Each structure stands twice: as C-alpha cells, then as structure tokens.
Amino acid sequence: MIRHNFVLCILRSKAAAHVGVFALTVLAVLLLCNIPATATTYEINDGDEQYVVSSDAAELSDVLDEAGVAYSDLDVLEASSSDEVISLSITHRQYVTVVCDGVTTSTLAEIHDTVSDVLEHLNIQLGEYDQVSVDPDTVLDSDIDFIEVTRATVSYVTESTPIAYSSVRRADTEMDRGTEAVTTEGVEGSTNVTCRVIELDGQEPVYEQVATTATDPVDEVVSYGTKVNFEKPTGYSTSSEYITNIDDEAGTFTTSKGDTYTFSGTLTLNATAYTARSGAVCSTGRLARVGVVAVDPSYIPYGTQMFIMSADGSFVYGIAVAGDCGSAIDNNDVDLYMTSRSTCINFGRRNVVAYVITGTVED
C-alpha cells in the first residue's frame, strides 16, 4: 500500500487573486500522489461533519462543491491518500480583529479556536476583573470577527465610621468630696469597611465589600472624690464610729469600720439629750438605750434607721433607730438617749444631721 500526505493552504494572496480560489487541479494532485486519473473516492472531514464522494472532477474545488462543503481562500486543506481513497480535512479560518490596551490587531484564527485561544496566541493576559466583549470560552464562528478587551483598574478604599466613647464616673475614696478629674481620656472607636473598587472605561465603578473591622472606643473616666474631712469626734460622743466617705452620686456613705450604707437623704434635726432609769421601756416596746431615739413619728416613722452626727463631725451619736416619742417632740425634734446625766448636760441642745439609712452594701 502506498500512502501519500500533502497540505494545500488556501490563502488569500496576490497569486490567489489572479488564479482563483484553487490554483491546483486534481491533475496536479494525481501527479503528486501517483493516483490514476479515474473517478476517485474522497473522504472529506469538515469539523464534526464527514462526507464521502466519488468524483472525476479535475479541480478540488469542484470536489468540495459536489460534497456541499463551504470553504474560503483562508482555509487550510490537508490531504492524505490510501489506495484509491483520498482523505481531505478542512480547517476553516478567518480574520479576527482584537482591540486591547489601545492596540488594534488583525489575526488569522481557526474557527474551532475559542476566544481565549485567540487572546493567548496574541500573548494577551487577562486580569481577574478584565472584561471581554465575547465570552472567552466561546468557540469562534463566522459571526465573531471582533473582540475587545477592556482592562479593569482595581483599587481598595476603606471608609471609617466613628464610634463615640462613653463617659464613666467612678468614685475615688482618696479624693476630697466635691472634687473631680478626668483620669482616663476618652478615645473614639471606629467601624472600618474596606471595599474593592473595580473601574472599567465608560462604566460606573463597582464596589465590592471585602472586609469589616472595628476598633472599640476607650471610655473616658471621670473620678470624683468621696473623702470627707470631718473634725475628730469629741470625748462625749456616744460612738467611736465616724463617716470617712460620702458618695453622693451612689447614695452611700462609709464609716471608719469599713461598713458601707445606702441612704435616701439627710435630715437636719434639733437634738436634745435625755436619759432614763435602767429597764425603762420606750413607746414602741424597745428598751431605752443608746441607739434608740425619740421622734415625732408623723415626721420620722418608727423603725427608721439613721446615722446621727453633728454637721462638722465633732459629735457622733452613730447608728440609731426611731423607737420612742415624747409629748414635747414635734416635727424635726429628736431626743437622743444617753447613759448619764452628765453626758446629757455636756451635749445640751444642738443641731445634728441624720443620714436616713435604707440598707447596707456588701463587699
């Protein structure tokens, strides 16, 4: 068996323009392939299509016409022979214009190539966000003769939205009552949104959110003083316990024993000292003793707990409960029980301040 292979390139050229689409005749093929000039069987492969035709035509163009195969002078024809059969394979080609980066290029491409193949042939690399006028996976056909690549400019922007800080007030037992200071400066936080910005010629920018972060604000801390500097209690005070701190904002006071009480307010009372025989019983049934005071129950209800002291702290009666009353006691009058007549005389009559206790604060 003798097998011959040859390729006929049907190209547009000055010579092709003068001699027609096919310049070679079947006779020339027969001479090259040593095939007798009789009717010949042709197997024609045109892409996915296959045709078989028997022809004694002198021109290959006539053979293709008889098979109904379309062709142009840009196509490539590959032929091989075996016995009395000639196999023809047609590769269709066309010119495609590609515009990229301001450069216009006309290139010859095979019809079965994809748009991506054409770009690769021209060494055009696509960025992730570049756009192509024809889908890169599209297989070329006669309708696709123009491809435009639009480059994308990618940048990143971060927009920050401030988060306001809060102001926190904290009691400071070492600062004098009535004073305050900023001990921690406040710092704003922020919410930071990062976007990818994709810009293409002639189009509105596209924003894609890619990250969100947040910076927490730092609270401003304002410390205020609770320390009180009363005079030291005198010897005729009935209690050794005195107030060291008063937190007006929290409504608490702390004594020298370290006990902290909540209070609802203060009362300024006209105080008189009194004493009674041992075992005397108050109007509420309580035994008369230090810490049980007589009040006007319409002004200070029975059972009310108080911390009683002079305004300057020089006298401290201490923790007391409203547990008795007297016929001469009216409104803000109060009688303070003391253990002896001499103590009562030393005290006499004076104004005192009563912190109305509502509860205790656990550590």
XYZ file of C-alpha atoms in Angstrom:
363
model
C 0.000 0.000 0.000
C 1.324 3.401 -0.956
C 0.134 6.373 1.209
C 0.893 9.969 0.368
C 0.279 13.053 2.546
C 0.118 16.651 1.396
C -1.261 20.004 2.586
C -2.898 22.614 0.429
C -3.170 26.019 2.081
C -5.897 28.063 0.543
C -4.594 31.521 1.392
C -5.532 34.971 0.237
C -2.539 36.345 -1.737
C -1.733 38.243 -4.857
C -1.262 34.993 -6.756
C -4.516 33.533 -5.421
C -6.361 36.644 -6.500
C -5.261 36.053 -10.110
C -5.710 32.311 -10.461
C -8.938 31.884 -8.402
C -9.691 30.083 -5.181
C -7.926 26.838 -6.013
C -4.822 27.083 -8.116
C -4.083 23.413 -8.057
C -6.041 20.938 -10.066
C -6.889 17.344 -9.404
C -4.363 16.512 -12.084
C -1.622 18.080 -10.018
C -2.787 16.070 -7.030
C -2.750 12.870 -9.023
C 0.748 13.569 -10.211
C 1.914 14.160 -6.656
C 0.094 11.153 -5.284
C 0.569 8.749 -8.196
C -3.231 8.135 -8.335
C -4.761 7.073 -11.700
C -6.853 9.747 -13.491
C -10.098 7.917 -12.996
C -13.062 8.504 -10.685
C -11.681 8.824 -7.183
C -13.316 8.325 -3.802
C -12.887 11.282 -1.403
C -13.429 11.207 2.353
C -13.908 14.776 3.433
C -13.698 15.737 7.134
C -15.164 19.133 7.893
C -15.041 19.545 11.646
C -17.621 17.178 13.114
C -19.078 16.505 9.691
C -17.806 13.760 7.332
C -18.637 13.378 3.656
C -17.813 10.641 1.126
C -17.963 11.493 -2.562
C -16.778 9.779 -5.758
C -15.675 12.268 -8.380
C -13.601 12.547 -11.509
C -13.531 16.341 -11.251
C -10.314 17.997 -12.298
C -10.415 20.635 -9.563
C -10.503 20.053 -5.835
C -12.847 22.995 -5.568
C -15.323 21.081 -7.729
C -14.970 18.024 -5.471
C -15.770 20.182 -2.414
C -18.688 21.753 -4.254
C -20.057 18.328 -5.138
C -19.839 17.384 -1.441
C -21.593 20.628 -0.478
C -18.689 21.763 1.717
C -18.276 25.511 2.166
C -14.729 26.885 2.073
C -12.774 30.073 1.604
C -9.325 31.017 0.442
C -8.292 31.401 4.112
C -8.974 27.759 4.946
C -6.303 25.068 5.258
C -6.825 21.793 3.378
C -4.872 18.724 4.494
C -4.918 15.639 2.225
C -3.657 12.100 2.501
C -4.081 9.147 0.111
C -4.500 5.402 0.666
C -5.078 3.045 -2.295
C -7.931 4.663 -4.259
C -9.234 6.890 -1.402
C -8.130 10.449 -0.806
C -8.824 11.875 2.665
C -9.353 15.592 2.892
C -9.512 17.555 6.162
C -10.561 21.187 6.156
C -9.585 23.672 8.833
C -11.656 26.818 8.492
C -10.001 30.105 9.326
C -10.988 33.744 9.437
C -9.550 37.112 10.352
C -10.447 38.421 13.783
C -9.838 41.980 14.932
C -8.716 42.294 18.548
C -8.594 45.620 20.410
C -6.628 45.666 23.663
C -4.612 48.274 25.549
C -5.206 50.803 22.788
C -3.773 48.495 20.091
C -5.846 47.047 17.235
C -4.569 43.736 15.835
C -5.949 41.628 12.994
C -5.060 37.964 13.341
C -5.880 34.792 11.448
C -7.634 32.279 13.701
C -9.013 28.797 13.283
C -12.778 28.551 13.511
C -12.683 25.865 16.199
C -10.478 28.045 18.421
C -12.025 29.728 21.437
C -11.788 33.446 22.097
C -9.353 32.567 24.877
C -7.138 30.751 22.332
C -7.060 33.840 20.141
C -6.029 36.049 23.066
C -3.371 33.563 24.159
C -1.979 33.479 20.599
C -1.578 37.262 20.832
C 0.017 36.990 24.317
C -2.835 38.928 25.880
C -3.156 38.036 29.548
C -6.491 38.704 31.229
C -6.681 40.112 34.734
C -9.266 38.748 37.150
C -11.619 41.671 36.590
C -10.899 42.495 32.937
C -13.863 42.239 30.592
C -14.016 40.734 27.094
C -16.735 41.657 24.617
C -17.176 37.942 23.827
C -17.107 35.219 26.478
C -13.545 33.781 26.452
C -14.964 30.227 26.349
C -16.912 30.942 23.165
C -15.833 28.926 20.109
C -15.234 31.114 17.060
C -17.699 31.083 14.211
C -18.211 33.263 11.146
C -20.214 35.774 13.184
C -17.344 36.523 15.551
C -14.812 38.773 13.880
C -14.267 41.424 16.576
C -13.024 41.042 20.162
C -12.439 43.909 22.552
C -10.642 43.614 25.886
C -11.466 46.265 28.490
C -8.907 46.477 31.255
C -10.106 46.910 34.817
C -8.431 49.190 37.318
C -8.667 47.671 40.788
C -8.130 49.671 43.966
C -9.144 49.410 47.587
C -10.736 52.056 49.775
C -11.522 51.965 53.479
C -14.304 54.042 54.973
C -14.307 54.583 58.705
C -17.371 55.430 60.779
C -16.558 56.783 64.232
C -17.931 55.137 67.361
C -18.407 57.619 70.177
C -16.898 56.856 73.530
C -18.850 56.998 76.774
C -18.042 58.971 79.888
C -17.909 56.883 83.050
C -17.862 58.379 86.540
C -16.046 56.477 89.271
C -15.823 57.199 92.973
C -12.341 57.770 94.360
C -12.055 57.388 98.129
C -8.726 59.243 98.182
C -10.063 62.380 96.507
C -11.851 65.011 98.552
C -15.616 65.106 98.288
C -16.697 67.775 95.795
C -13.640 67.427 93.532
C -13.308 65.503 90.272
C -10.812 64.941 87.476
C -10.555 63.105 84.169
C -8.282 60.183 84.936
C -8.626 58.389 81.576
C -9.012 60.276 78.326
C -11.766 59.020 76.039
C -10.806 57.727 72.603
C -13.245 57.248 69.717
C -13.524 53.821 68.169
C -14.388 53.156 64.548
C -16.030 50.712 62.180
C -13.817 50.224 59.117
C -15.313 48.889 55.893
C -12.869 48.014 53.100
C -14.217 47.846 49.543
C -12.640 46.705 46.307
C -13.268 49.307 43.590
C -13.396 47.958 40.039
C -13.307 50.637 37.347
C -13.890 49.976 33.665
C -13.825 52.580 30.895
C -17.211 54.188 30.396
C -18.853 52.364 33.277
C -19.784 53.281 36.812
C -17.285 51.925 39.371
C -18.314 48.685 41.058
C -17.790 48.477 44.831
C -17.386 45.088 46.495
C -17.161 44.885 50.287
C -14.230 42.654 51.201
C -13.591 43.260 54.913
C -15.081 44.858 58.003
C -13.114 45.571 61.147
C -13.893 47.514 64.283
C -11.846 49.365 66.849
C -13.501 49.599 70.235
C -13.721 53.028 71.852
C -11.953 53.758 75.134
C -14.288 55.190 77.744
C -13.485 58.480 79.373
C -13.174 58.012 83.117
C -14.043 60.896 85.407
C -13.034 60.255 89.003
C -14.879 62.138 91.699
C -13.950 62.404 95.343
C -15.881 60.915 98.280
C -13.414 61.549 101.092
C -14.764 63.737 103.915
C -12.591 65.520 106.434
C -14.817 65.987 109.448
C -13.394 67.020 112.759
C -12.433 64.179 115.054
C -15.281 63.200 117.369
C -15.034 64.631 120.899
C -14.916 62.545 124.028
C -18.622 62.881 124.802
C -19.651 61.248 121.503
C -21.570 58.060 122.118
C -19.940 56.235 119.159
C -16.357 55.761 118.070
C -17.524 55.064 114.537
C -17.482 58.047 112.176
C -18.069 58.701 108.483
C -14.975 58.711 106.236
C -16.547 58.802 102.761
C -19.817 60.024 101.294
C -20.691 59.101 97.711
C -23.495 61.496 96.809
C -23.943 60.016 93.320
C -24.251 56.451 94.545
C -26.157 57.486 97.661
C -23.800 55.697 100.060
C -21.562 56.513 102.991
C -18.765 54.521 104.548
C -17.735 54.532 108.174
C -14.379 54.195 109.873
C -15.175 50.497 110.497
C -15.363 49.946 106.749
C -19.147 49.440 106.702
C -20.988 50.995 103.765
C -24.633 52.018 103.928
C -27.098 53.313 101.378
C -29.062 56.388 102.374
C -32.025 58.240 100.911
C -31.098 61.709 102.161
C -30.300 63.749 105.228
C -32.402 65.480 107.870
C -31.341 68.461 109.953
C -32.762 67.875 113.435
C -32.980 69.827 116.662
C -31.448 67.356 119.122
C -31.801 67.189 122.901
C -30.067 64.633 125.121
C -32.040 62.629 127.677
C -31.552 59.630 129.943
C -33.848 57.222 131.759
C -33.748 54.690 134.537
C -32.386 51.279 133.751
C -35.005 48.980 132.213
C -37.214 51.823 131.019
C -39.363 50.815 128.050
C -39.953 53.063 125.043
C -43.347 53.687 123.439
C -42.618 51.037 120.828
C -41.722 48.442 123.445
C -37.992 48.750 122.922
C -35.726 49.145 125.959
C -34.367 52.651 126.378
C -30.673 52.520 125.443
C -28.068 54.274 123.380
C -29.138 53.971 119.739
C -32.895 54.290 120.363
C -34.075 57.866 119.799
C -37.378 59.607 120.372
C -39.008 61.262 117.342
C -42.257 62.682 116.052
C -43.481 59.533 114.235
C -45.518 61.661 111.833
C -42.248 63.257 110.715
C -39.868 60.317 111.153
C -41.663 56.948 111.091
C -40.914 54.404 113.798
C -38.227 51.947 112.759
C -36.336 54.466 110.624
C -32.598 53.832 110.840
C -30.238 56.808 110.850
C -26.620 57.726 111.332
C -26.618 60.819 113.538
C -23.741 63.260 113.916
C -23.099 66.974 114.152
C -22.595 68.770 110.839
C -18.867 69.226 111.496
C -18.379 65.704 112.810
C -17.210 66.787 116.259
C -20.072 64.824 117.849
C -21.094 61.387 116.648
C -24.129 59.591 118.010
C -23.792 56.814 115.417
C -26.346 54.278 114.206
C -29.783 54.918 115.704
C -33.380 53.768 115.259
C -36.562 55.781 115.719
C -38.145 53.832 118.611
C -39.714 56.300 121.028
C -41.654 59.540 121.119
C -42.297 62.346 123.586
C -45.066 64.853 124.228
C -42.746 67.830 123.573
C -41.263 66.385 120.381
C -42.616 67.990 117.203
C -41.599 67.733 113.539
C -37.786 67.768 113.320
C -37.164 67.491 117.049
C -35.284 64.429 118.263
C -34.280 63.188 121.720
C -31.032 61.223 121.859
C -30.762 58.678 124.661
C -27.516 58.880 126.613
C -26.230 56.840 129.530
C -25.743 59.566 132.146
C -26.988 62.930 133.233
C -23.514 64.468 132.906
C -23.293 63.371 129.279
C -26.685 64.916 128.624
C -25.540 68.171 130.209
C -22.330 68.177 128.126
C -24.370 67.672 124.990
C -27.118 70.154 125.861
C -29.182 71.026 122.818
C -27.787 71.372 119.332
C -28.478 70.703 115.657
C -27.467 67.368 114.200
C -27.541 65.771 110.758
C -29.239 62.393 110.318
C -28.357 60.247 107.282
C -31.516 58.164 106.646
C -30.277 54.609 106.134
C -32.047 52.393 103.578
C -29.705 49.397 103.560
C -26.180 48.097 103.652
C -23.722 47.435 100.829
C -21.986 44.062 100.872
C -18.315 43.869 99.891
